[in-house]
Tab-separated table of C-alpha atoms in Angstrom:
chain	number	residue	atom	x	y	z
C	1343	UNK	CA	37.058	9.183	-11.994
C	1344	UNK	CA	35.868	12.793	-12.130
C	1345	UNK	CA	32.114	13.060	-11.651
C	1346	UNK	CA	29.939	15.129	-13.948
C	1347	UNK	CA	26.862	17.137	-13.064
C	1348	UNK	CA	24.857	16.179	-16.169
C	1349	UNK	CA	24.899	13.372	-18.756
C	1350	UNK	CA	24.573	15.860	-21.633
C	1351	UNK	CA	24.323	13.314	-24.508
C	1352	UNK	CA	23.214	14.734	-27.870
C	1353	UNK	CA	22.879	11.736	-30.209
C	1354	UNK	CA	22.301	7.980	-30.069
C	1355	UNK	CA	25.718	7.533	-31.693
C	1356	UNK	CA	27.275	9.457	-28.812
C	1357	UNK	CA	25.324	7.311	-26.331
C	1358	UNK	CA	26.622	4.205	-28.110
C	1359	UNK	CA	30.219	5.395	-27.762
C	1360	UNK	CA	29.841	6.345	-24.120
C	1361	UNK	CA	28.393	3.007	-23.024
C	1362	UNK	CA	30.523	0.954	-25.401
C	1363	UNK	CA	27.761	-0.917	-27.239
C	1364	UNK	CA	26.811	-0.845	-30.962
C	1365	UNK	CA	24.068	1.604	-31.929
C	1366	UNK	CA	22.273	-1.074	-33.988
C	1367	UNK	CA	22.207	-3.374	-30.936
C	1368	UNK	CA	20.680	-0.657	-28.728
C	1369	UNK	CA	18.030	0.161	-31.341
C	1370	UNK	CA	17.111	-3.480	-31.931
C	1371	UNK	CA	16.634	-4.232	-28.255
C	1372	UNK	CA	14.771	-0.989	-27.497
C	1373	UNK	CA	12.338	-1.488	-30.379
C	1374	UNK	CA	11.540	-5.053	-29.259
C	1375	UNK	CA	11.938	-4.520	-25.520
C	1376	UNK	CA	9.052	-6.808	-24.503
C	1377	UNK	CA	11.044	-9.793	-25.820
C	1378	UNK	CA	14.000	-9.083	-23.560
C	1379	UNK	CA	12.529	-9.437	-20.055
C	1380	UNK	CA	10.185	-11.625	-18.029
C	1381	UNK	CA	7.633	-10.589	-15.426
C	1382	UNK	CA	6.875	-12.580	-12.275
C	1383	UNK	CA	5.104	-12.133	-8.947
C	1384	UNK	CA	6.891	-12.412	-5.595
C	1385	UNK	CA	6.830	-10.975	-2.088
C	1386	UNK	CA	9.075	-8.020	-1.311
C	1387	UNK	CA	11.114	-7.551	1.889
C	1388	UNK	CA	8.031	-6.216	3.653
C	1389	UNK	CA	6.021	-9.308	2.696
C	1390	UNK	CA	3.820	-7.606	0.103
C	1391	UNK	CA	3.021	-9.258	-3.222
C	1392	UNK	CA	4.758	-7.301	-5.998
C	1393	UNK	CA	5.515	-7.533	-9.701
C	1394	UNK	CA	9.196	-8.079	-10.473
C	1395	UNK	CA	11.039	-8.068	-13.790
C	1396	UNK	CA	14.037	-10.101	-14.907
C	1397	UNK	CA	16.101	-8.913	-17.889
C	1398	UNK	CA	17.580	-11.490	-20.279
C	1399	UNK	CA	21.310	-11.615	-21.080
C	1400	UNK	CA	21.259	-8.988	-23.859
C	1401	UNK	CA	19.279	-6.512	-21.778
C	1402	UNK	CA	21.426	-7.239	-18.700
C	1403	UNK	CA	24.484	-6.346	-20.777
C	1404	UNK	CA	22.877	-3.025	-21.740
C	1405	UNK	CA	21.825	-2.315	-18.142
C	1406	UNK	CA	25.367	-2.948	-16.916
C	1407	UNK	CA	26.682	-0.391	-19.414
C	1408	UNK	CA	23.976	2.156	-18.556
C	1409	UNK	CA	24.803	1.756	-14.869
C	1410	UNK	CA	28.465	2.552	-15.599
C	1411	UNK	CA	27.242	5.690	-17.376
C	1412	UNK	CA	25.055	6.654	-14.402
C	1413	UNK	CA	28.000	6.023	-12.052
C	1414	UNK	CA	29.745	8.944	-13.735
C	1415	UNK	CA	27.113	11.312	-12.331
C	1416	UNK	CA	27.669	13.325	-9.169
C	1417	UNK	CA	24.438	12.425	-7.352
C	1418	UNK	CA	23.402	14.753	-4.504
C	1419	UNK	CA	24.590	13.397	-1.150
C	1420	UNK	CA	20.959	13.203	-0.001
C	1421	UNK	CA	20.277	10.464	-2.575
C	1422	UNK	CA	21.846	7.351	-1.088
C	1423	UNK	CA	20.024	4.255	-2.350
C	1424	UNK	CA	21.617	2.389	-5.246
C	1425	UNK	CA	24.540	4.804	-5.607
C	1426	UNK	CA	28.070	3.376	-5.754
C	1427	UNK	CA	30.020	3.710	-2.482
C	1428	UNK	CA	26.833	4.618	-0.601
C	1429	UNK	CA	25.071	2.128	1.660
C	1430	UNK	CA	22.536	1.781	4.461
C	1431	UNK	CA	25.456	2.628	6.772
C	1432	UNK	CA	26.375	5.909	5.022
C	1433	UNK	CA	22.657	6.703	4.774
C	1434	UNK	CA	21.920	6.138	8.473
C	1435	UNK	CA	25.136	7.837	9.643
C	1436	UNK	CA	23.773	11.194	8.430
C	1437	UNK	CA	21.014	10.983	11.062
C	1438	UNK	CA	22.908	9.841	14.168
C	1439	UNK	CA	22.412	11.701	17.453
C	1440	UNK	CA	19.551	13.973	16.345
C	1441	UNK	CA	16.723	15.087	18.636
C	1442	UNK	CA	14.022	14.251	16.089
C	1443	UNK	CA	13.899	11.590	13.366
C	1444	UNK	CA	11.046	11.141	10.893
C	1445	UNK	CA	10.603	8.157	8.563
C	1446	UNK	CA	8.391	8.207	5.470
C	1447	UNK	CA	8.052	6.012	2.409
C	1448	UNK	CA	6.645	6.753	-1.021
C	1449	UNK	CA	3.479	4.823	-1.802
C	1450	UNK	CA	3.758	2.275	-4.656
C	1451	UNK	CA	6.953	3.970	-5.755
C	1452	UNK	CA	8.079	1.810	-8.688
C	1453	UNK	CA	4.629	1.497	-10.342
C	1454	UNK	CA	4.097	5.255	-9.859
C	1455	UNK	CA	7.291	6.099	-11.773
C	1456	UNK	CA	5.836	5.891	-15.275
C	1457	UNK	CA	7.820	6.189	-18.507
C	1458	UNK	CA	6.967	9.901	-18.821
C	1459	UNK	CA	8.651	10.615	-15.467
C	1460	UNK	CA	11.725	8.606	-16.509
C	1461	UNK	CA	11.863	10.406	-19.874
C	1462	UNK	CA	11.675	13.802	-18.134
C	1463	UNK	CA	14.462	12.751	-15.764
C	1464	UNK	CA	16.782	12.036	-18.718
C	1465	UNK	CA	15.760	15.291	-20.399
C	1466	UNK	CA	16.684	17.157	-17.192
C	1467	UNK	CA	20.091	15.512	-17.573
C	1468	UNK	CA	20.389	17.409	-20.886
C	1469	UNK	CA	19.969	14.282	-23.007
C	1470	UNK	CA	18.488	14.917	-26.460
C	1471	UNK	CA	14.890	13.717	-27.046
C	1472	UNK	CA	16.014	10.676	-29.093
C	1473	UNK	CA	18.584	9.731	-26.464
C	1474	UNK	CA	16.088	10.181	-23.610
C	1475	UNK	CA	13.553	8.102	-25.509
C	1476	UNK	CA	15.857	5.126	-26.094
C	1477	UNK	CA	17.201	5.226	-22.525
C	1478	UNK	CA	13.610	5.249	-21.246
C	1479	UNK	CA	12.632	2.310	-23.462
C	1480	UNK	CA	15.656	0.296	-22.277
C	1481	UNK	CA	15.047	0.908	-18.571
C	1482	UNK	CA	11.266	0.691	-18.208
C	1483	UNK	CA	8.811	-2.205	-18.522
C	1484	UNK	CA	5.026	-2.156	-18.852
C	1485	UNK	CA	5.247	1.626	-18.883
C	1486	UNK	CA	6.919	2.067	-15.496
C	1487	UNK	CA	10.196	1.733	-13.594
C	1488	UNK	CA	10.507	-2.005	-12.872
C	1489	UNK	CA	11.620	-3.646	-9.667
C	1490	UNK	CA	14.309	-6.122	-10.635
C	1491	UNK	CA	16.110	-4.183	-13.362
C	1492	UNK	CA	19.703	-3.360	-12.342
C	1493	UNK	CA	19.245	0.226	-13.522
C	1494	UNK	CA	16.147	0.985	-11.440
C	1495	UNK	CA	17.867	2.040	-8.163
C	1496	UNK	CA	20.063	4.655	-9.888
C	1497	UNK	CA	17.183	5.896	-12.058
C	1498	UNK	CA	15.022	6.214	-8.936
C	1499	UNK	CA	17.596	8.756	-7.769
C	1500	UNK	CA	17.322	10.670	-11.052
C	1501	UNK	CA	13.535	10.930	-10.883
C	1502	UNK	CA	13.752	12.253	-7.305
C	1503	UNK	CA	16.215	15.047	-8.202
C	1504	UNK	CA	13.565	17.755	-8.276
C	1505	UNK	CA	11.773	16.603	-5.115
C	1506	UNK	CA	15.153	16.324	-3.416
C	1507	UNK	CA	16.075	19.917	-4.373
C	1508	UNK	CA	12.731	21.283	-3.118
C	1509	UNK	CA	12.923	19.367	0.176
C	1510	UNK	CA	16.476	20.566	0.817
C	1511	UNK	CA	15.446	24.162	0.124
C	1512	UNK	CA	12.596	23.757	2.627
C	1513	UNK	CA	14.530	22.052	5.431
C	1514	UNK	CA	18.119	23.326	5.277
C	1515	UNK	CA	17.422	26.788	6.828
C	1516	UNK	CA	16.232	24.940	9.956
C	1517	UNK	CA	19.257	22.637	10.189
C	1518	UNK	CA	17.262	19.591	9.153
C	1519	UNK	CA	18.895	16.841	7.082
C	1520	UNK	CA	17.116	14.432	4.742
C	1521	UNK	CA	18.146	11.367	2.753
C	1522	UNK	CA	16.456	9.072	0.255
C	1523	UNK	CA	17.053	5.332	0.277
C	1524	UNK	CA	15.152	4.480	-2.940
C	1525	UNK	CA	11.548	5.059	-1.771
C	1526	UNK	CA	12.349	5.646	1.927
C	1527	UNK	CA	12.761	9.222	3.136
C	1528	UNK	CA	14.405	10.022	6.478
C	1529	UNK	CA	14.514	13.511	7.992
C	1530	UNK	CA	16.400	14.413	11.163
C	1531	UNK	CA	17.577	17.367	13.205
C	1532	UNK	CA	17.069	19.354	16.373
C	1533	UNK	CA	14.157	21.394	15.006
C	1534	UNK	CA	10.579	19.987	15.202
C	1535	UNK	CA	9.764	18.187	11.933
C	1536	UNK	CA	6.004	17.901	12.307
C	1537	UNK	CA	5.404	21.522	11.256
C	1538	UNK	CA	6.761	20.717	7.747
C	1539	UNK	CA	4.619	17.648	7.069
C	1540	UNK	CA	1.839	19.303	5.094
C	1541	UNK	CA	4.399	20.972	2.821
C	1542	UNK	CA	6.249	17.662	2.371
C	1543	UNK	CA	3.068	15.880	1.313
C	1544	UNK	CA	2.285	18.743	-1.045
C	1545	UNK	CA	5.754	18.589	-2.664
C	1546	UNK	CA	5.455	14.861	-3.318
C	1547	UNK	CA	1.954	15.250	-4.732
C	1548	UNK	CA	3.150	17.975	-7.110
C	1549	UNK	CA	6.036	15.701	-8.197
C	1550	UNK	CA	3.621	12.874	-9.028
C	1551	UNK	CA	4.080	10.780	-5.867
C	1552	UNK	CA	2.313	10.290	-2.560
C	1553	UNK	CA	3.632	9.415	0.884
C	1554	UNK	CA	2.169	6.530	2.893
C	1555	UNK	CA	-0.219	7.157	5.755
C	1556	UNK	CA	-1.978	10.241	6.973
C	1557	UNK	CA	0.415	13.091	7.895
C	1558	UNK	CA	-0.899	12.894	11.471
C	1559	UNK	CA	0.225	9.243	11.706
C	1560	UNK	CA	3.719	9.663	10.226
C	1561	UNK	CA	6.523	8.101	12.268
C	1562	UNK	CA	8.376	10.856	14.110
C	1563	UNK	CA	10.485	9.827	17.107
C	1564	UNK	CA	12.452	11.886	19.603
C	1565	UNK	CA	15.759	10.936	21.217
C	1566	UNK	CA	13.999	9.464	24.283
C	1567	UNK	CA	12.767	6.594	22.095
C	1568	UNK	CA	14.494	4.202	19.713
C	1569	UNK	CA	15.241	5.973	16.428
C	1570	UNK	CA	15.946	3.944	13.292
C	1571	UNK	CA	16.959	4.487	9.676
C	1572	UNK	CA	17.137	1.768	7.008
C	1573	UNK	CA	17.147	-0.930	9.688
C	1574	UNK	CA	19.858	0.619	11.889
C	1575	UNK	CA	19.565	2.242	15.321
C	1576	UNK	CA	20.788	5.858	15.218
C	1577	UNK	CA	20.168	7.352	18.692
C	1578	UNK	CA	23.680	8.108	20.009
C	1579	UNK	CA	25.789	5.979	17.675
C	1580	UNK	CA	25.203	3.681	14.738
C	1581	UNK	CA	24.117	0.169	15.701
C	1582	UNK	CA	22.306	-2.723	14.041
C	1583	UNK	CA	18.892	-3.540	15.405
C	1584	UNK	CA	19.267	-5.993	18.261
C	1585	UNK	CA	18.122	-9.121	16.427
C	1586	UNK	CA	21.277	-9.795	14.394
C	1587	UNK	CA	23.722	-8.784	17.130
C	1588	UNK	CA	21.982	-10.997	19.694
C	1589	UNK	CA	21.839	-13.885	17.213
C	1590	UNK	CA	25.576	-13.680	16.475
C	1591	UNK	CA	26.469	-13.418	20.166
C	1592	UNK	CA	24.280	-16.432	21.006
C	1593	UNK	CA	25.662	-18.567	18.160
C	1594	UNK	CA	29.277	-17.840	19.104
C	1595	UNK	CA	28.523	-18.734	22.731
C	1596	UNK	CA	26.850	-22.047	21.818
C	1597	UNK	CA	29.557	-22.980	19.308
C	1598	UNK	CA	32.264	-22.333	21.907
C	1599	UNK	CA	30.413	-24.316	24.568
C	1600	UNK	CA	29.300	-27.359	22.539
C	1601	UNK	CA	31.454	-27.213	19.403
C	1602	UNK	CA	30.461	-26.094	15.911
C	1603	UNK	CA	29.554	-29.569	14.677
C	1604	UNK	CA	27.265	-30.267	17.645
C	1605	UNK	CA	25.676	-26.828	17.332
C	1606	UNK	CA	24.859	-27.389	13.645
C	1607	UNK	CA	23.452	-30.872	14.291
C	1608	UNK	CA	21.380	-29.728	17.265
C	1609	UNK	CA	19.790	-26.921	15.209
C	1610	UNK	CA	19.282	-29.053	12.067
C	1611	UNK	CA	21.386	-26.591	10.076
C	1612	UNK	CA	21.510	-27.128	6.298
C	1613	UNK	CA	25.115	-25.814	6.263
C	1614	UNK	CA	28.365	-27.701	6.674
C	1615	UNK	CA	31.017	-26.268	9.005
C	1616	UNK	CA	32.910	-24.224	6.382
C	1617	UNK	CA	29.741	-22.758	4.828
C	1618	UNK	CA	28.353	-21.865	8.255
C	1619	UNK	CA	31.574	-20.115	9.293
C	1620	UNK	CA	31.548	-18.080	6.062
C	1621	UNK	CA	27.944	-17.055	6.748
C	1622	UNK	CA	28.774	-16.143	10.345
C	1623	UNK	CA	31.830	-14.173	9.152
C	1624	UNK	CA	29.590	-12.244	6.729
C	1625	UNK	CA	27.207	-11.258	9.538
C	1626	UNK	CA	30.132	-10.220	11.739
C	1627	UNK	CA	31.648	-8.174	8.913
C	1628	UNK	CA	28.339	-6.315	8.557
C	1629	UNK	CA	28.191	-5.653	12.320
C	1630	UNK	CA	31.739	-4.250	12.231
C	1631	UNK	CA	30.925	-2.076	9.221
C	1632	UNK	CA	28.026	-0.573	11.160
C	1633	UNK	CA	29.999	-0.021	14.377
C	1634	UNK	CA	33.735	-0.630	14.891
C	1635	UNK	CA	33.057	-1.652	18.517
C	1636	UNK	CA	31.664	-4.917	17.170
C	1637	UNK	CA	35.215	-5.987	16.228
C	1638	UNK	CA	35.109	-8.098	19.409
C	1639	UNK	CA	33.026	-10.583	17.393
C	1640	UNK	CA	35.858	-10.942	14.853
C	1641	UNK	CA	38.242	-11.876	17.653
C	1642	UNK	CA	35.720	-14.378	18.999
C	1643	UNK	CA	35.351	-15.882	15.525
C	1644	UNK	CA	39.109	-16.348	15.196
C	1645	UNK	CA	39.199	-18.147	18.551
C	1646	UNK	CA	36.251	-20.263	17.442
C	1647	UNK	CA	38.055	-21.292	14.264
């Protein structure tokens, strides 16, 4: 499918045709949006208590169609999170083997992306005011970009377009590369990054965001220390952090030595043999996706089976 630079949608009828849903349906849901999702509290991956949102079936159907529409866009390569055919592996691979790596994250990203920012993002995509308004109503909750909506990762990329352009303009002349994984920003290269920090913080502030921590405490690592990006080690080649690799190696060893059934019983595993092997195969597949050298684990798994 040929990608397009802009959505460029002029009427709600045109939007309806492009996403394949009736105009009346889109209007009804957008005008009564509070009835089509639920809010709940839960801990995120970093252990912090957050507000999450769950769309009901009608809204999920709309979000699925909007995501197909957003998939038609040619997102800048620097925006990696939530974009089809991009992953933590493609994101981290852009920073492998660099002398300096800096990791930042945007403070309270989802709550800070209010409906005005989302509306402006759709307007920058050359969507008419009415179209931008209905798209904003269908993809925001409580006045902001919600964690939990299927559309939020792709829309996070849209709202960062301008910041992304300004950061690239700042860093590219010095051979520095940056990528966004939703609210995580990684910068790498062979030129010192610290000298750009004040300008980076200023750009984000002007765009309506703020980076975590004091600029003096930002995480910048050189190649003599372990460098990471979205949970992967990126010093000389791409590798998973040691925890998963060591766990898989240990489990294969114990299963070979004592047998799978005995291993599962000894460790009070809730899985039966088939379920456990599928889970182990999934972890091994991820390790191989990160680094082809880990294919040795696939061979070990076949022998184990």
